[in-house]
mmCIF file of C-alpha atoms in Angstrom:
data_model
loop_
_atom_site.group_PDB
_atom_site.id
_atom_site.type_symbol
_atom_site.label_atom_id
_atom_site.label_comp_id
_atom_site.label_asym_id
_atom_site.label_seq_id
_atom_site.Cartn_x
_atom_site.Cartn_y
_atom_site.Cartn_z
ATOM 1 C CA UNK Y 1 -19.180 25.482 -2.152
ATOM 2 C CA UNK Y 2 -16.348 23.218 -4.284
ATOM 3 C CA UNK Y 3 -13.847 24.376 -1.721
ATOM 4 C CA UNK Y 4 -16.191 24.069 1.686
ATOM 5 C CA UNK Y 5 -17.297 20.060 -0.211
ATOM 6 C CA UNK Y 6 -13.640 19.326 -0.551
ATOM 7 C CA UNK Y 7 -12.426 20.159 2.949
ATOM 8 C CA UNK Y 8 -15.118 18.677 4.578
ATOM 9 C CA UNK Y 9 -14.308 15.157 2.648
ATOM 10 C CA UNK Y 10 -10.400 16.114 3.197
ATOM 11 C CA UNK Y 11 -12.111 16.435 7.640
ATOM 12 C CA UNK Y 12 -14.081 13.360 7.346
ATOM 13 C CA UNK Y 13 -10.938 11.292 4.945
ATOM 14 C CA UNK Y 14 -8.911 12.588 9.008
ATOM 15 C CA UNK Y 15 -11.151 11.814 11.000
ATOM 16 C CA UNK Y 16 -11.058 8.122 9.148
ATOM 17 C CA UNK Y 17 -6.839 8.247 9.795
ATOM 18 C CA UNK Y 18 -7.554 9.252 12.937
ATOM 19 C CA UNK Y 19 -10.111 6.243 14.576
ATOM 20 C CA UNK Y 20 -6.983 4.723 12.930
ATOM 21 C CA UNK Y 21 -4.185 5.656 14.848
ATOM 22 C CA UNK Y 22 -6.952 5.659 17.884
ATOM 23 C CA UNK Y 23 -7.257 2.074 17.565
ATOM 24 C CA UNK Y 24 -3.483 1.430 18.234
ATOM 25 C CA UNK Y 25 -4.572 2.256 22.127
ATOM 26 C CA UNK Y 26 -5.272 -1.136 24.118
ATOM 27 C CA UNK Y 27 -9.004 -2.364 23.228
ATOM 28 C CA UNK Y 28 -10.087 -0.180 20.529
ATOM 29 C CA UNK Y 29 -10.729 2.890 22.635
ATOM 30 C CA UNK Y 30 -10.123 6.495 21.153
ATOM 31 C CA UNK Y 31 -6.449 7.911 22.040
ATOM 32 C CA UNK Y 32 -7.027 11.813 22.446
ATOM 33 C CA UNK Y 33 -5.546 12.541 19.305
ATOM 34 C CA UNK Y 34 -7.205 15.761 17.518
ATOM 35 C CA UNK Y 35 -7.495 16.059 13.742
ATOM 36 C CA UNK Y 36 -5.650 18.997 13.804
ATOM 37 C CA UNK Y 37 -2.783 17.026 14.628
ATOM 38 C CA UNK Y 38 -3.282 14.264 12.016
ATOM 39 C CA UNK Y 39 -3.726 16.388 9.663
ATOM 40 C CA UNK Y 40 0.423 17.440 10.305
ATOM 41 C CA UNK Y 41 1.438 13.886 10.833
ATOM 42 C CA UNK Y 42 2.460 11.802 7.765
ATOM 43 C CA UNK Y 43 0.711 8.888 6.373
ATOM 44 C CA UNK Y 44 1.756 5.652 6.923
ATOM 45 C CA UNK Y 45 1.050 2.790 4.997
ATOM 46 C CA UNK Y 46 -1.191 0.994 7.510
ATOM 47 C CA UNK Y 47 -3.251 4.272 7.551
ATOM 48 C CA UNK Y 48 -3.861 4.023 3.580
ATOM 49 C CA UNK Y 49 -4.466 0.439 4.234
ATOM 50 C CA UNK Y 50 -7.693 1.633 6.204
ATOM 51 C CA UNK Y 51 -8.569 5.026 3.738
ATOM 52 C CA UNK Y 52 -8.582 1.975 0.786
ATOM 53 C CA UNK Y 53 -11.396 0.156 2.792
ATOM 54 C CA UNK Y 54 -13.324 -2.790 0.701
ATOM 55 C CA UNK Y 55 -10.075 -1.854 -2.533
ATOM 56 C CA UNK Y 56 -7.214 -4.196 -0.617
ATOM 57 C CA UNK Y 57 -6.579 -6.830 -1.900
ATOM 58 C CA UNK Y 58 -4.498 -9.734 -0.933
ATOM 59 C CA UNK Y 59 -4.552 -12.404 -2.587
ATOM 60 C CA UNK Y 60 -1.675 -14.616 -2.460
ATOM 61 C CA UNK Y 61 -0.694 -18.616 -3.985
ATOM 62 C CA UNK Y 62 1.186 -21.563 -2.514
ATOM 63 C CA UNK Y 63 4.714 -21.662 -3.632
ATOM 64 C CA UNK Y 64 3.756 -24.607 -5.860
ATOM 65 C CA UNK Y 65 0.943 -22.299 -8.175
ATOM 66 C CA UNK Y 66 1.803 -22.464 -11.510
ATOM 67 C CA UNK Y 67 3.164 -19.455 -13.395
ATOM 68 C CA UNK Y 68 -0.176 -19.108 -15.558
ATOM 69 C CA UNK Y 69 -2.672 -19.432 -12.944
ATOM 70 C CA UNK Y 70 -0.933 -16.799 -10.594
ATOM 71 C CA UNK Y 71 -0.829 -14.488 -13.878
ATOM 72 C CA UNK Y 72 -5.086 -15.396 -14.133
ATOM 73 C CA UNK Y 73 -5.572 -14.470 -10.486
ATOM 74 C CA UNK Y 74 -3.700 -11.215 -10.721
ATOM 75 C CA UNK Y 75 -5.680 -10.878 -14.148
ATOM 76 C CA UNK Y 76 -9.422 -11.398 -12.411
ATOM 77 C CA UNK Y 77 -8.926 -9.535 -9.235
ATOM 78 C CA UNK Y 78 -6.850 -6.557 -11.101
ATOM 79 C CA UNK Y 79 -3.912 -6.077 -9.290
ATOM 80 C CA UNK Y 80 0.163 -6.206 -10.917
ATOM 81 C CA UNK Y 81 1.320 -8.993 -7.730
ATOM 82 C CA UNK Y 82 0.310 -12.133 -5.528
ATOM 83 C CA UNK Y 83 2.238 -12.804 -2.148
ATOM 84 C CA UNK Y 84 3.192 -16.500 -2.320
ATOM 85 C CA UNK Y 85 2.937 -17.491 1.198
ATOM 86 C CA UNK Y 86 2.954 -21.178 3.106
ATOM 87 C CA UNK Y 87 0.546 -21.343 5.561
ATOM 88 C CA UNK Y 88 -0.033 -17.872 7.027
ATOM 89 C CA UNK Y 89 3.254 -16.961 6.136
ATOM 90 C CA UNK Y 90 4.553 -14.168 3.477
ATOM 91 C CA UNK Y 91 7.059 -16.459 1.942
ATOM 92 C CA UNK Y 92 7.744 -14.322 -1.541
ATOM 93 C CA UNK Y 93 6.172 -12.547 -4.003
ATOM 94 C CA UNK Y 94 5.553 -12.764 -7.349
ATOM 95 C CA UNK Y 95 4.837 -9.609 -10.184
ATOM 96 C CA UNK Y 96 3.638 -8.967 -13.193
ATOM 97 C CA UNK Y 97 6.830 -7.862 -13.967
ATOM 98 C CA UNK Y 98 8.127 -11.064 -12.980
ATOM 99 C CA UNK Y 99 5.052 -13.225 -15.546
ATOM 100 C CA UNK Y 100 7.211 -10.560 -18.137
ATOM 101 C CA UNK Y 101 11.055 -11.840 -17.524
ATOM 102 C CA UNK Y 102 9.809 -15.772 -17.040
ATOM 103 C CA UNK Y 103 8.360 -16.307 -21.011
ATOM 104 C CA UNK Y 104 10.674 -13.360 -22.238
ATOM 105 C CA UNK Y 105 13.420 -16.451 -20.650
ATOM 106 C CA UNK Y 106 10.844 -18.821 -21.750
ATOM 107 C CA UNK Y 107 10.616 -20.254 -18.397
ATOM 108 C CA UNK Y 108 7.383 -22.400 -19.037
ATOM 109 C CA UNK Y 109 4.002 -20.980 -17.807
ATOM 110 C CA UNK Y 110 3.416 -24.918 -16.626
ATOM 111 C CA UNK Y 111 6.984 -23.470 -13.144
ATOM 112 C CA UNK Y 112 5.829 -23.546 -9.996
ATOM 113 C CA UNK Y 113 5.952 -19.424 -8.997
ATOM 114 C CA UNK Y 114 7.737 -20.994 -5.987
ATOM 115 C CA UNK Y 115 10.908 -21.498 -8.909
ATOM 116 C CA UNK Y 116 10.638 -17.761 -9.968
ATOM 117 C CA UNK Y 117 9.008 -15.080 -6.788
ATOM 118 C CA UNK Y 118 10.804 -12.690 -5.035
ATOM 119 C CA UNK Y 119 11.996 -15.160 -1.871
ATOM 120 C CA UNK Y 120 11.705 -14.255 1.436
ATOM 121 C CA UNK Y 121 15.695 -12.807 2.143
ATOM 122 C CA UNK Y 122 15.190 -10.403 -1.024
ATOM 123 C CA UNK Y 123 11.858 -9.503 -0.255
ATOM 124 C CA UNK Y 124 11.709 -6.050 0.176
ATOM 125 C CA UNK Y 125 8.340 -5.219 2.801
ATOM 126 C CA UNK Y 126 7.127 -2.468 5.251
ATOM 127 C CA UNK Y 127 5.758 -1.913 8.720
ATOM 128 C CA UNK Y 128 2.500 -0.733 8.824
ATOM 129 C CA UNK Y 129 4.133 2.248 10.746
ATOM 130 C CA UNK Y 130 6.302 3.241 7.990
ATOM 131 C CA UNK Y 131 5.540 6.467 6.657
ATOM 132 C CA UNK Y 132 4.452 6.671 2.700
ATOM 133 C CA UNK Y 133 7.687 8.961 2.129
ATOM 134 C CA UNK Y 134 9.984 6.094 3.240
ATOM 135 C CA UNK Y 135 7.563 3.610 0.765
ATOM 136 C CA UNK Y 136 8.228 5.345 -1.906
ATOM 137 C CA UNK Y 137 11.630 6.006 -1.550
ATOM 138 C CA UNK Y 138 12.206 2.523 -0.540
ATOM 139 C CA UNK Y 139 10.358 1.170 -3.738
ATOM 140 C CA UNK Y 140 12.544 3.918 -5.868
ATOM 141 C CA UNK Y 141 15.967 2.409 -5.046
ATOM 142 C CA UNK Y 142 14.842 -0.676 -5.096
ATOM 143 C CA UNK Y 143 13.414 0.146 -8.491
ATOM 144 C CA UNK Y 144 9.626 -2.323 -7.272
ATOM 145 C CA UNK Y 145 6.540 -1.206 -8.118
ATOM 146 C CA UNK Y 146 4.114 -3.196 -5.601
ATOM 147 C CA UNK Y 147 5.786 -3.258 -1.312
ATOM 148 C CA UNK Y 148 3.656 -5.536 0.927
ATOM 149 C CA UNK Y 149 2.634 -4.722 4.101
ATOM 150 C CA UNK Y 150 4.002 -7.098 7.186
ATOM 151 C CA UNK Y 151 3.996 -7.336 10.917
ATOM 152 C CA UNK Y 152 5.593 -10.831 12.904
ATOM 153 C CA UNK Y 153 4.782 -12.519 9.616
ATOM 154 C CA UNK Y 154 0.928 -10.597 9.423
ATOM 155 C CA UNK Y 155 -0.021 -9.164 5.672
ATOM 156 C CA UNK Y 156 -1.488 -6.139 6.019
ATOM 157 C CA UNK Y 157 -1.782 -5.631 2.787
ATOM 158 C CA UNK Y 158 -0.227 -4.624 -0.606
ATOM 159 C CA UNK Y 159 0.654 -1.186 -1.705
ATOM 160 C CA UNK Y 160 1.545 -0.178 -5.176
ATOM 161 C CA UNK Y 161 3.929 2.908 -6.146
ATOM 162 C CA UNK Y 162 0.682 4.525 -7.531
ATOM 163 C CA UNK Y 163 -1.194 3.616 -4.417
ATOM 164 C CA UNK Y 164 1.451 5.738 -2.752
ATOM 165 C CA UNK Y 165 1.925 8.371 -4.798
ATOM 166 C CA UNK Y 166 -2.108 9.440 -5.263
ATOM 167 C CA UNK Y 167 -2.186 9.099 -1.600
ATOM 168 C CA UNK Y 168 1.095 11.615 -1.531
ATOM 169 C CA UNK Y 169 -0.001 14.109 -4.147
ATOM 170 C CA UNK Y 170 -3.479 13.974 -1.846
ATOM 171 C CA UNK Y 171 -1.846 14.967 1.425
ATOM 172 C CA UNK Y 172 0.392 17.684 0.275
ATOM 173 C CA UNK Y 173 -3.467 19.323 -1.963
ATOM 174 C CA UNK Y 174 -4.556 18.548 1.738
ATOM 175 C CA UNK Y 175 -1.896 20.535 3.343
ATOM 176 C CA UNK Y 176 -1.706 23.133 0.794
ATOM 177 C CA UNK Y 177 -5.446 23.884 1.736
ATOM 178 C CA UNK Y 178 -5.132 23.997 4.895
ATOM 179 C CA UNK Y 179 -2.498 26.703 4.646
ATOM 180 C CA UNK Y 180 -4.686 28.593 1.838
ATOM 181 C CA UNK Y 181 -7.705 28.392 4.077
ATOM 182 C CA UNK Y 182 -5.284 29.362 7.708
ATOM 183 C CA UNK Y 183 -3.776 32.697 5.506
ATOM 184 C CA UNK Y 184 -7.089 33.606 4.211
ATOM 185 C CA UNK Y 185 -8.757 33.761 8.781
ATOM 186 C CA UNK Y 186 -11.095 31.239 7.674
ATOM 187 C CA UNK Y 187 -9.584 28.300 8.995
#
């Protein structure tokens, strides 16, 4: 019964993946991809944002927001980073690590985040269609824990390394279960 419930849950998630991929078709019409084809596909940043649903928290501040106020926003939203925007354009990111480094360097909490943020030319971001494995490799190589998901300047969300590792583990567990069911003939 527990296996059936887990399998049912996995199929529901895969159906959600399929709907996400289908929305890329013109007018939001179904693309015709089957759940089975989604099962073997690697999860993308956009798919993970869809799976997170209302848990996706995009918190933005302007470059002139005080560091202490940006930190308060992170605490209030229970997140580890805020995007710095000018209008609708992302111009940087400030993380809890940036705040910690600034306090060690005796930077005032009244400093505007624009002075300590990671600027756009150095900011690591990913496109919505980036595979999670690639996101993880990029984050590890650059020693970062948060990566904005952007396309043509549009902010889709922010993924943490925790989000990505959790999903990769779940994807692997689902794949192992699918293969075990196949071998047992219960697929």
